[in-house]
């Protein structure tokens, strides 16, 4: 998750025209943009079967390494936990998962440092919020890894060795979603993006979408509706969305930045008499979102395998332990394996195959284990 696309107070919206300068006539620019958007999502419409990482370790890492994952209390974060534990155990390592308080993340980091964990992974924690712990980790030789932040890994310089689903990935996700909206609307999307500005990854995703709209779709519009974590926890997001849609009747796409925002939204839109006037799309869809696609209540969700993300992070830890973690290995591994589900048939197939919670490419665990020289 990510921030900064909007500084509007929660519940208000910032709006930007999505396409500005273009020397070509609007109709020509629109046609070209739709064609490019359609082309760019073509490979994302099917489930990937292989992991991007292909470089094996020199040999299996030493066993018994203590590693920790600091997870947030949101439901989306909890999806990461099993992946971290399973990946670390596959290496014969000793993992633990610690849930942190978003207001005081440094306390959990300090707990992990004090407990002697050699490698510590976090999600949605920026380095600037844990400065004392970063300095202590560096002094003690503890390596930090992140997920869903915009921090740049600089190794020994800032104590951070890798970030999965990083700022560049957020921008790519936003661009992917914008491409689908542009293609699906024929160049006439009027989208509102719902995010929680507290999370940098969500804001970055919105920035990526807005930039893609500006580049490819002069006939589109893009706005951001920020909501707060408090609103989410209190179940107030559906009402905020309905209020926005009523005051902005030209909106034809509702773009949710992650799956937790989806609870109760389709039902609230139906109750408000707005069903059929706006298509609901979002990222990181799980079983409940795919069920809505099957029922025709929601139009599209991107699928990101949360357990797989943590196997990527553990892969980086393993590479660092063998002194083969390089910028090229980081980028090769973190290409992402998202794909798009936008039909009832595809959603049904996912629900049938894995209950709607896609874990990752087929046998991805075995693919990683082969690179690590462990397992069968």
mmCIF file of C-alpha atoms in Angstrom:
data_model
loop_
_atom_site.group_PDB
_atom_site.id
_atom_site.type_symbol
_atom_site.label_atom_id
_atom_site.label_comp_id
_atom_site.label_asym_id
_atom_site.label_seq_id
_atom_site.Cartn_x
_atom_site.Cartn_y
_atom_site.Cartn_z
ATOM 1 C CA UNK A 1 0.000 0.000 0.000
ATOM 2 C CA UNK A 2 1.223 3.780 -0.857
ATOM 3 C CA UNK A 3 0.547 7.711 -0.348
ATOM 4 C CA UNK A 4 0.795 11.306 -1.722
ATOM 5 C CA UNK A 5 -1.414 11.397 -4.795
ATOM 6 C CA UNK A 6 -3.779 13.635 -2.911
ATOM 7 C CA UNK A 7 -3.530 15.858 0.087
ATOM 8 C CA UNK A 8 -7.271 16.377 0.206
ATOM 9 C CA UNK A 9 -8.894 15.646 3.551
ATOM 10 C CA UNK A 10 -10.458 12.225 3.833
ATOM 11 C CA UNK A 11 -13.892 12.165 2.278
ATOM 12 C CA UNK A 12 -13.170 14.940 -0.231
ATOM 13 C CA UNK A 13 -11.844 14.408 -3.717
ATOM 14 C CA UNK A 14 -9.135 15.808 -5.921
ATOM 15 C CA UNK A 15 -9.823 15.808 -9.636
ATOM 16 C CA UNK A 16 -7.428 16.045 -12.539
ATOM 17 C CA UNK A 17 -8.173 16.048 -16.232
ATOM 18 C CA UNK A 18 -6.643 12.896 -17.621
ATOM 19 C CA UNK A 19 -5.093 13.843 -20.923
ATOM 20 C CA UNK A 20 -3.803 17.230 -21.746
ATOM 21 C CA UNK A 21 -1.297 18.197 -24.377
ATOM 22 C CA UNK A 22 -1.485 16.407 -27.682
ATOM 23 C CA UNK A 23 -0.887 17.830 -31.131
ATOM 24 C CA UNK A 24 -3.110 15.253 -32.790
ATOM 25 C CA UNK A 25 -6.882 15.747 -33.053
ATOM 26 C CA UNK A 26 -8.742 14.352 -30.044
ATOM 27 C CA UNK A 27 -10.327 11.539 -32.061
ATOM 28 C CA UNK A 28 -6.973 10.399 -33.438
ATOM 29 C CA UNK A 29 -5.258 10.635 -30.063
ATOM 30 C CA UNK A 30 -8.093 8.724 -28.431
ATOM 31 C CA UNK A 31 -7.968 5.941 -31.006
ATOM 32 C CA UNK A 32 -4.193 5.625 -30.685
ATOM 33 C CA UNK A 33 -4.387 5.617 -26.897
ATOM 34 C CA UNK A 34 -7.067 2.925 -26.803
ATOM 35 C CA UNK A 35 -5.058 0.760 -29.186
ATOM 36 C CA UNK A 36 -1.914 1.107 -27.088
ATOM 37 C CA UNK A 37 -3.758 0.437 -23.827
ATOM 38 C CA UNK A 38 -5.378 -2.657 -25.342
ATOM 39 C CA UNK A 39 -1.998 -3.925 -26.515
ATOM 40 C CA UNK A 40 -0.346 -3.327 -23.146
ATOM 41 C CA UNK A 41 -2.860 -5.400 -21.187
ATOM 42 C CA UNK A 42 -2.959 -8.276 -23.680
ATOM 43 C CA UNK A 43 -0.398 -10.386 -21.808
ATOM 44 C CA UNK A 44 -2.024 -9.601 -18.443
ATOM 45 C CA UNK A 45 -5.318 -11.301 -19.252
ATOM 46 C CA UNK A 46 -4.026 -14.800 -18.539
ATOM 47 C CA UNK A 47 -2.591 -16.343 -15.377
ATOM 48 C CA UNK A 48 1.237 -16.507 -15.396
ATOM 49 C CA UNK A 49 2.815 -19.912 -14.851
ATOM 50 C CA UNK A 50 6.446 -19.151 -14.020
ATOM 51 C CA UNK A 51 8.305 -16.940 -11.552
ATOM 52 C CA UNK A 52 10.552 -14.179 -12.923
ATOM 53 C CA UNK A 53 13.593 -15.333 -10.910
ATOM 54 C CA UNK A 54 15.817 -17.769 -12.804
ATOM 55 C CA UNK A 55 19.282 -17.452 -11.223
ATOM 56 C CA UNK A 56 20.111 -20.225 -8.728
ATOM 57 C CA UNK A 57 22.085 -19.712 -5.537
ATOM 58 C CA UNK A 58 25.643 -21.098 -5.425
ATOM 59 C CA UNK A 59 24.450 -23.650 -2.869
ATOM 60 C CA UNK A 60 21.801 -24.063 -0.184
ATOM 61 C CA UNK A 61 22.010 -21.428 2.595
ATOM 62 C CA UNK A 62 22.937 -22.443 6.131
ATOM 63 C CA UNK A 63 19.968 -23.575 8.199
ATOM 64 C CA UNK A 64 18.636 -22.141 11.458
ATOM 65 C CA UNK A 65 18.768 -18.436 10.563
ATOM 66 C CA UNK A 66 16.331 -16.378 12.676
ATOM 67 C CA UNK A 67 14.110 -14.156 10.516
ATOM 68 C CA UNK A 68 11.112 -11.971 11.365
ATOM 69 C CA UNK A 69 8.251 -10.433 9.430
ATOM 70 C CA UNK A 70 6.509 -7.340 10.804
ATOM 71 C CA UNK A 71 2.936 -7.313 9.532
ATOM 72 C CA UNK A 72 0.163 -4.735 9.922
ATOM 73 C CA UNK A 73 -3.238 -5.486 11.431
ATOM 74 C CA UNK A 74 -5.228 -5.001 8.191
ATOM 75 C CA UNK A 75 -6.766 -8.072 6.581
ATOM 76 C CA UNK A 76 -4.725 -7.460 3.434
ATOM 77 C CA UNK A 77 -1.491 -7.694 5.442
ATOM 78 C CA UNK A 78 -2.513 -10.963 7.060
ATOM 79 C CA UNK A 79 -2.493 -12.581 3.616
ATOM 80 C CA UNK A 80 1.282 -12.119 3.546
ATOM 81 C CA UNK A 81 2.046 -13.949 6.784
ATOM 82 C CA UNK A 82 1.728 -17.603 5.658
ATOM 83 C CA UNK A 83 3.946 -16.979 2.654
ATOM 84 C CA UNK A 84 6.769 -15.618 4.765
ATOM 85 C CA UNK A 85 6.589 -18.472 7.241
ATOM 86 C CA UNK A 86 6.416 -21.165 4.558
ATOM 87 C CA UNK A 87 9.303 -19.726 2.541
ATOM 88 C CA UNK A 88 11.581 -19.386 5.577
ATOM 89 C CA UNK A 89 10.788 -22.922 6.730
ATOM 90 C CA UNK A 90 11.569 -24.240 3.247
ATOM 91 C CA UNK A 91 15.101 -22.944 3.799
ATOM 92 C CA UNK A 92 15.252 -24.566 7.210
ATOM 93 C CA UNK A 93 15.164 -21.153 8.869
ATOM 94 C CA UNK A 94 13.434 -20.043 12.083
ATOM 95 C CA UNK A 95 10.691 -17.494 11.237
ATOM 96 C CA UNK A 96 8.330 -15.443 13.376
ATOM 97 C CA UNK A 97 5.552 -12.983 12.520
ATOM 98 C CA UNK A 98 4.997 -9.864 14.648
ATOM 99 C CA UNK A 99 1.943 -7.622 14.225
ATOM 100 C CA UNK A 100 2.843 -3.958 14.660
ATOM 101 C CA UNK A 101 0.810 -0.902 15.596
ATOM 102 C CA UNK A 102 0.794 1.473 12.624
ATOM 103 C CA UNK A 103 1.171 4.457 14.977
ATOM 104 C CA UNK A 104 4.310 3.001 16.592
ATOM 105 C CA UNK A 105 6.033 0.656 14.115
ATOM 106 C CA UNK A 106 9.426 1.254 15.706
ATOM 107 C CA UNK A 107 8.396 -0.718 18.771
ATOM 108 C CA UNK A 108 7.947 -3.899 16.740
ATOM 109 C CA UNK A 109 11.187 -3.342 14.855
ATOM 110 C CA UNK A 110 12.994 -2.861 18.158
ATOM 111 C CA UNK A 111 11.414 -6.049 19.479
ATOM 112 C CA UNK A 112 12.742 -7.995 16.498
ATOM 113 C CA UNK A 113 16.217 -6.478 16.813
ATOM 114 C CA UNK A 114 16.355 -7.225 20.541
ATOM 115 C CA UNK A 115 15.285 -10.831 19.882
ATOM 116 C CA UNK A 116 18.295 -11.380 17.653
ATOM 117 C CA UNK A 117 16.674 -11.805 14.239
ATOM 118 C CA UNK A 118 19.298 -11.607 11.494
ATOM 119 C CA UNK A 119 16.916 -10.525 8.726
ATOM 120 C CA UNK A 120 13.758 -8.474 9.327
ATOM 121 C CA UNK A 121 11.048 -7.953 6.708
ATOM 122 C CA UNK A 122 8.306 -5.342 7.057
ATOM 123 C CA UNK A 123 5.234 -4.284 5.145
ATOM 124 C CA UNK A 124 3.997 -0.692 4.762
ATOM 125 C CA UNK A 125 6.660 0.710 7.115
ATOM 126 C CA UNK A 126 8.770 3.576 5.757
ATOM 127 C CA UNK A 127 12.310 4.042 7.013
ATOM 128 C CA UNK A 128 11.616 7.608 8.146
ATOM 129 C CA UNK A 129 9.220 6.293 10.805
ATOM 130 C CA UNK A 130 11.784 3.948 12.362
ATOM 131 C CA UNK A 131 15.016 5.982 12.177
ATOM 132 C CA UNK A 132 16.448 4.928 15.580
ATOM 133 C CA UNK A 133 15.818 1.267 14.834
ATOM 134 C CA UNK A 134 17.347 1.567 11.362
ATOM 135 C CA UNK A 135 20.534 2.950 12.893
ATOM 136 C CA UNK A 136 20.634 0.180 15.497
ATOM 137 C CA UNK A 137 19.999 -2.492 12.887
ATOM 138 C CA UNK A 138 22.884 -1.170 10.793
ATOM 139 C CA UNK A 139 25.173 -1.125 13.816
ATOM 140 C CA UNK A 140 24.291 -4.720 14.694
ATOM 141 C CA UNK A 141 24.459 -6.065 11.143
ATOM 142 C CA UNK A 142 20.710 -6.741 10.931
ATOM 143 C CA UNK A 143 19.417 -6.485 7.358
ATOM 144 C CA UNK A 144 15.999 -4.920 6.703
ATOM 145 C CA UNK A 145 13.692 -5.768 3.814
ATOM 146 C CA UNK A 146 10.404 -4.092 2.960
ATOM 147 C CA UNK A 147 7.197 -4.475 1.021
ATOM 148 C CA UNK A 148 4.621 -1.928 -0.129
ATOM 149 C CA UNK A 149 6.789 1.163 0.464
ATOM 150 C CA UNK A 150 8.567 3.687 -1.759
ATOM 151 C CA UNK A 151 11.888 3.503 0.084
ATOM 152 C CA UNK A 152 14.924 2.824 -2.090
ATOM 153 C CA UNK A 153 17.139 -0.064 -0.994
ATOM 154 C CA UNK A 154 20.751 1.058 -0.536
ATOM 155 C CA UNK A 155 22.156 -1.887 1.394
ATOM 156 C CA UNK A 156 24.715 -0.881 3.999
ATOM 157 C CA UNK A 157 24.038 2.822 3.387
ATOM 158 C CA UNK A 158 20.469 2.868 4.684
ATOM 159 C CA UNK A 159 20.111 -0.675 6.070
ATOM 160 C CA UNK A 160 17.444 -1.618 3.525
ATOM 161 C CA UNK A 161 18.323 -4.401 1.091
ATOM 162 C CA UNK A 162 15.159 -4.913 -0.948
ATOM 163 C CA UNK A 163 11.549 -3.725 -1.310
ATOM 164 C CA UNK A 164 8.873 -5.922 -2.882
ATOM 165 C CA UNK A 165 5.865 -4.221 -4.448
ATOM 166 C CA UNK A 166 7.866 -1.009 -4.330
ATOM 167 C CA UNK A 167 7.164 2.446 -5.702
ATOM 168 C CA UNK A 168 8.012 1.425 -9.258
ATOM 169 C CA UNK A 169 5.679 -1.551 -8.911
ATOM 170 C CA UNK A 170 2.897 0.683 -7.591
ATOM 171 C CA UNK A 171 3.208 2.935 -10.628
ATOM 172 C CA UNK A 172 3.073 -0.103 -12.928
ATOM 173 C CA UNK A 173 -0.043 -1.412 -11.191
ATOM 174 C CA UNK A 174 -1.761 1.945 -11.585
ATOM 175 C CA UNK A 175 -0.789 2.112 -15.248
ATOM 176 C CA UNK A 176 -2.090 -1.429 -15.787
ATOM 177 C CA UNK A 177 -5.439 -0.539 -14.238
ATOM 178 C CA UNK A 178 -5.653 2.655 -16.286
ATOM 179 C CA UNK A 179 -4.907 0.712 -19.470
ATOM 180 C CA UNK A 180 -7.785 -1.657 -18.769
ATOM 181 C CA UNK A 181 -10.155 1.240 -18.034
ATOM 182 C CA UNK A 182 -9.099 3.066 -21.192
ATOM 183 C CA UNK A 183 -9.537 -0.044 -23.324
ATOM 184 C CA UNK A 184 -12.819 -1.098 -21.720
ATOM 185 C CA UNK A 185 -14.338 2.360 -22.063
ATOM 186 C CA UNK A 186 -13.128 2.954 -25.596
ATOM 187 C CA UNK A 187 -11.306 6.042 -24.382
ATOM 188 C CA UNK A 188 -14.191 7.513 -22.370
ATOM 189 C CA UNK A 189 -13.501 6.483 -18.773
ATOM 190 C CA UNK A 190 -14.492 8.887 -16.017
ATOM 191 C CA UNK A 191 -12.925 7.175 -13.029
ATOM 192 C CA UNK A 192 -12.775 7.873 -9.324
ATOM 193 C CA UNK A 193 -9.928 6.197 -7.460
ATOM 194 C CA UNK A 194 -10.540 5.381 -3.787
ATOM 195 C CA UNK A 195 -7.455 5.172 -1.599
ATOM 196 C CA UNK A 196 -6.183 5.623 1.945
ATOM 197 C CA UNK A 197 -3.503 8.350 1.778
ATOM 198 C CA UNK A 198 -1.846 6.918 4.890
ATOM 199 C CA UNK A 199 -0.450 4.098 2.740
ATOM 200 C CA UNK A 200 2.281 5.191 0.292
ATOM 201 C CA UNK A 201 1.712 2.217 -2.020
ATOM 202 C CA UNK A 202 -1.916 3.203 -2.620
ATOM 203 C CA UNK A 203 -1.031 6.790 -3.466
ATOM 204 C CA UNK A 204 1.720 5.624 -5.800
ATOM 205 C CA UNK A 205 -0.757 3.358 -7.543
ATOM 206 C CA UNK A 206 -3.063 6.325 -8.069
ATOM 207 C CA UNK A 207 -0.208 8.395 -9.452
ATOM 208 C CA UNK A 208 0.603 5.640 -11.923
ATOM 209 C CA UNK A 209 -3.002 5.492 -13.095
ATOM 210 C CA UNK A 210 -3.304 9.255 -13.421
ATOM 211 C CA UNK A 211 -0.089 9.472 -15.444
ATOM 212 C CA UNK A 212 -1.262 6.732 -17.814
ATOM 213 C CA UNK A 213 -4.617 8.453 -18.335
ATOM 214 C CA UNK A 214 -2.830 11.734 -19.077
ATOM 215 C CA UNK A 215 -0.589 10.001 -21.622
ATOM 216 C CA UNK A 216 -3.115 7.834 -23.435
ATOM 217 C CA UNK A 217 -6.629 9.139 -22.920
ATOM 218 C CA UNK A 218 -7.535 12.768 -23.728
ATOM 219 C CA UNK A 219 -11.210 11.879 -23.442
ATOM 220 C CA UNK A 220 -10.921 10.390 -19.943
ATOM 221 C CA UNK A 221 -11.166 11.922 -16.479
ATOM 222 C CA UNK A 222 -9.552 10.765 -13.254
ATOM 223 C CA UNK A 223 -10.273 11.823 -9.672
ATOM 224 C CA UNK A 224 -9.159 10.619 -6.254
ATOM 225 C CA UNK A 225 -11.477 10.037 -3.305
ATOM 226 C CA UNK A 226 -9.343 9.651 -0.166
ATOM 227 C CA UNK A 227 -10.805 7.843 2.835
ATOM 228 C CA UNK A 228 -9.296 7.177 6.223
ATOM 229 C CA UNK A 229 -8.398 4.017 8.032
ATOM 230 C CA UNK A 230 -10.961 5.003 10.640
ATOM 231 C CA UNK A 231 -13.686 5.146 7.996
ATOM 232 C CA UNK A 232 -12.631 1.746 6.730
ATOM 233 C CA UNK A 233 -12.678 0.208 10.193
ATOM 234 C CA UNK A 234 -16.083 1.717 10.941
ATOM 235 C CA UNK A 235 -17.637 0.418 7.714
ATOM 236 C CA UNK A 236 -18.193 3.954 6.399
ATOM 237 C CA UNK A 237 -16.483 3.582 3.030
ATOM 238 C CA UNK A 238 -19.597 2.450 1.079
ATOM 239 C CA UNK A 239 -21.546 5.502 2.251
ATOM 240 C CA UNK A 240 -18.675 7.827 1.314
ATOM 241 C CA UNK A 241 -18.513 6.280 -2.140
ATOM 242 C CA UNK A 242 -22.263 6.531 -2.705
ATOM 243 C CA UNK A 243 -22.224 10.177 -1.614
ATOM 244 C CA UNK A 244 -19.421 10.893 -4.071
ATOM 245 C CA UNK A 245 -21.163 9.099 -6.945
ATOM 246 C CA UNK A 246 -24.398 10.994 -6.306
ATOM 247 C CA UNK A 247 -22.562 14.310 -6.457
ATOM 248 C CA UNK A 248 -20.560 13.262 -9.520
ATOM 249 C CA UNK A 249 -23.122 11.564 -11.807
ATOM 250 C CA UNK A 250 -20.778 11.458 -14.804
ATOM 251 C CA UNK A 251 -18.453 8.948 -13.101
ATOM 252 C CA UNK A 252 -18.685 5.592 -14.865
ATOM 253 C CA UNK A 253 -15.853 3.643 -13.170
ATOM 254 C CA UNK A 254 -15.188 3.135 -9.472
ATOM 255 C CA UNK A 255 -11.558 2.069 -8.956
ATOM 256 C CA UNK A 256 -10.777 0.610 -5.513
ATOM 257 C CA UNK A 257 -7.100 0.632 -4.556
ATOM 258 C CA UNK A 258 -7.193 -2.666 -2.648
ATOM 259 C CA UNK A 259 -9.641 -5.366 -1.674
ATOM 260 C CA UNK A 260 -10.431 -4.260 1.891
ATOM 261 C CA UNK A 261 -12.231 -1.205 0.486
ATOM 262 C CA UNK A 262 -14.688 -3.418 -1.378
ATOM 263 C CA UNK A 263 -16.746 -4.692 1.579
ATOM 264 C CA UNK A 264 -20.377 -3.625 1.148
ATOM 265 C CA UNK A 265 -19.693 -1.344 -1.819
ATOM 266 C CA UNK A 266 -21.614 -3.226 -4.531
ATOM 267 C CA UNK A 267 -24.625 -3.634 -2.232
ATOM 268 C CA UNK A 268 -24.574 0.064 -1.290
ATOM 269 C CA UNK A 269 -24.439 1.080 -4.943
ATOM 270 C CA UNK A 270 -27.384 -1.195 -5.747
ATOM 271 C CA UNK A 271 -29.383 0.192 -2.820
ATOM 272 C CA UNK A 272 -28.676 3.724 -4.031
ATOM 273 C CA UNK A 273 -30.083 2.889 -7.448
ATOM 274 C CA UNK A 274 -26.701 3.390 -9.113
ATOM 275 C CA UNK A 275 -26.151 -0.184 -10.316
ATOM 276 C CA UNK A 276 -25.504 -0.224 -14.045
ATOM 277 C CA UNK A 277 -24.263 3.366 -14.017
ATOM 278 C CA UNK A 278 -20.792 2.655 -12.693
ATOM 279 C CA UNK A 279 -18.427 -0.290 -13.124
ATOM 280 C CA UNK A 280 -16.489 -1.434 -10.057
ATOM 281 C CA UNK A 281 -12.846 -2.449 -10.505
ATOM 282 C CA UNK A 282 -9.931 -2.855 -8.120
ATOM 283 C CA UNK A 283 -6.574 -4.375 -7.308
ATOM 284 C CA UNK A 284 -5.540 -7.396 -5.262
ATOM 285 C CA UNK A 285 -8.877 -9.159 -5.629
ATOM 286 C CA UNK A 286 -9.626 -12.229 -3.538
ATOM 287 C CA UNK A 287 -12.515 -14.697 -3.329
ATOM 288 C CA UNK A 288 -15.252 -12.244 -2.355
ATOM 289 C CA UNK A 289 -14.335 -9.868 -5.186
ATOM 290 C CA UNK A 290 -14.281 -12.674 -7.743
ATOM 291 C CA UNK A 291 -17.702 -13.799 -6.537
ATOM 292 C CA UNK A 292 -18.995 -10.300 -7.344
ATOM 293 C CA UNK A 293 -17.498 -10.582 -10.839
ATOM 294 C CA UNK A 294 -19.285 -13.904 -11.322
ATOM 295 C CA UNK A 295 -22.563 -12.294 -10.269
ATOM 296 C CA UNK A 296 -21.982 -9.379 -12.644
ATOM 297 C CA UNK A 297 -21.917 -6.857 -9.796
ATOM 298 C CA UNK A 298 -18.252 -5.930 -10.327
ATOM 299 C CA UNK A 299 -16.336 -5.711 -13.605
ATOM 300 C CA UNK A 300 -12.654 -6.436 -13.021
ATOM 301 C CA UNK A 301 -10.038 -7.168 -10.372
ATOM 302 C CA UNK A 302 -6.325 -7.551 -10.705
ATOM 303 C CA UNK A 303 -4.933 -10.599 -8.932
ATOM 304 C CA UNK A 304 -1.737 -10.391 -6.891
ATOM 305 C CA UNK A 305 -0.561 -13.495 -5.027
ATOM 306 C CA UNK A 306 0.233 -12.178 -1.557
ATOM 307 C CA UNK A 307 1.986 -15.359 -0.312
ATOM 308 C CA UNK A 308 4.223 -15.248 -3.381
ATOM 309 C CA UNK A 309 5.332 -11.692 -2.520
ATOM 310 C CA UNK A 310 6.878 -12.969 0.703
ATOM 311 C CA UNK A 311 8.649 -15.818 -1.088
ATOM 312 C CA UNK A 312 10.279 -13.072 -3.156
ATOM 313 C CA UNK A 313 11.439 -11.312 0.020
ATOM 314 C CA UNK A 314 12.789 -14.540 1.519
ATOM 315 C CA UNK A 315 14.547 -15.241 -1.789
ATOM 316 C CA UNK A 316 16.361 -11.922 -1.348
ATOM 317 C CA UNK A 317 17.299 -12.854 2.209
ATOM 318 C CA UNK A 318 18.705 -16.154 0.970
ATOM 319 C CA UNK A 319 20.706 -14.376 -1.718
ATOM 320 C CA UNK A 320 22.089 -11.908 0.819
ATOM 321 C CA UNK A 321 23.089 -14.794 3.075
ATOM 322 C CA UNK A 322 25.137 -16.161 0.168
ATOM 323 C CA UNK A 323 26.466 -12.719 -0.822
ATOM 324 C CA UNK A 324 24.799 -12.848 -4.245
ATOM 325 C CA UNK A 325 22.076 -10.235 -3.758
ATOM 326 C CA UNK A 326 22.622 -7.742 -6.555
ATOM 327 C CA UNK A 327 20.563 -4.950 -8.153
ATOM 328 C CA UNK A 328 19.993 -7.197 -11.148
ATOM 329 C CA UNK A 329 18.746 -10.069 -8.992
ATOM 330 C CA UNK A 330 16.423 -7.680 -7.141
ATOM 331 C CA UNK A 331 14.877 -6.346 -10.329
ATOM 332 C CA UNK A 332 14.690 -9.775 -11.980
ATOM 333 C CA UNK A 333 12.782 -11.217 -9.039
ATOM 334 C CA UNK A 334 10.447 -8.288 -8.463
ATOM 335 C CA UNK A 335 8.921 -8.029 -11.917
ATOM 336 C CA UNK A 336 5.573 -8.981 -10.470
ATOM 337 C CA UNK A 337 3.105 -11.670 -11.475
ATOM 338 C CA UNK A 338 -0.177 -9.757 -11.472
ATOM 339 C CA UNK A 339 -2.908 -10.558 -13.953
ATOM 340 C CA UNK A 340 -6.446 -9.425 -14.701
ATOM 341 C CA UNK A 341 -9.746 -11.207 -14.153
ATOM 342 C CA UNK A 342 -12.487 -9.401 -16.063
ATOM 343 C CA UNK A 343 -15.046 -12.035 -17.021
ATOM 344 C CA UNK A 344 -17.371 -14.288 -15.082
ATOM 345 C CA UNK A 345 -15.741 -17.311 -16.731
ATOM 346 C CA UNK A 346 -12.253 -16.367 -15.566
ATOM 347 C CA UNK A 347 -13.507 -15.526 -12.079
ATOM 348 C CA UNK A 348 -15.313 -18.873 -11.873
ATOM 349 C CA UNK A 349 -12.145 -20.670 -12.950
ATOM 350 C CA UNK A 350 -10.175 -18.993 -10.161
ATOM 351 C CA UNK A 351 -12.824 -19.804 -7.561
ATOM 352 C CA UNK A 352 -12.904 -23.426 -8.703
ATOM 353 C CA UNK A 353 -9.128 -23.853 -8.807
ATOM 354 C CA UNK A 354 -8.071 -22.207 -5.570
ATOM 355 C CA UNK A 355 -11.112 -20.768 -3.847
ATOM 356 C CA UNK A 356 -10.359 -17.384 -5.400
ATOM 357 C CA UNK A 357 -7.191 -16.833 -3.422
ATOM 358 C CA UNK A 358 -4.528 -17.349 -6.077
ATOM 359 C CA UNK A 359 -1.260 -18.232 -4.319
ATOM 360 C CA UNK A 360 1.029 -17.631 -7.286
ATOM 361 C CA UNK A 361 2.299 -19.262 -10.478
ATOM 362 C CA UNK A 362 1.914 -23.049 -10.654
ATOM 363 C CA UNK A 363 4.322 -24.739 -8.250
ATOM 364 C CA UNK A 364 6.064 -21.427 -7.522
ATOM 365 C CA UNK A 365 7.296 -22.826 -4.204
ATOM 366 C CA UNK A 366 9.080 -25.663 -5.978
ATOM 367 C CA UNK A 367 10.498 -23.194 -8.498
ATOM 368 C CA UNK A 368 12.036 -21.152 -5.663
ATOM 369 C CA UNK A 369 13.239 -24.283 -3.826
ATOM 370 C CA UNK A 370 15.046 -25.431 -6.951
ATOM 371 C CA UNK A 371 16.886 -22.100 -7.087
ATOM 372 C CA UNK A 372 17.748 -22.496 -3.394
ATOM 373 C CA UNK A 373 18.882 -26.157 -3.704
ATOM 374 C CA UNK A 374 16.390 -27.302 -1.074
ATOM 375 C CA UNK A 375 13.256 -29.455 -1.085
ATOM 376 C CA UNK A 376 12.635 -32.634 -3.037
#
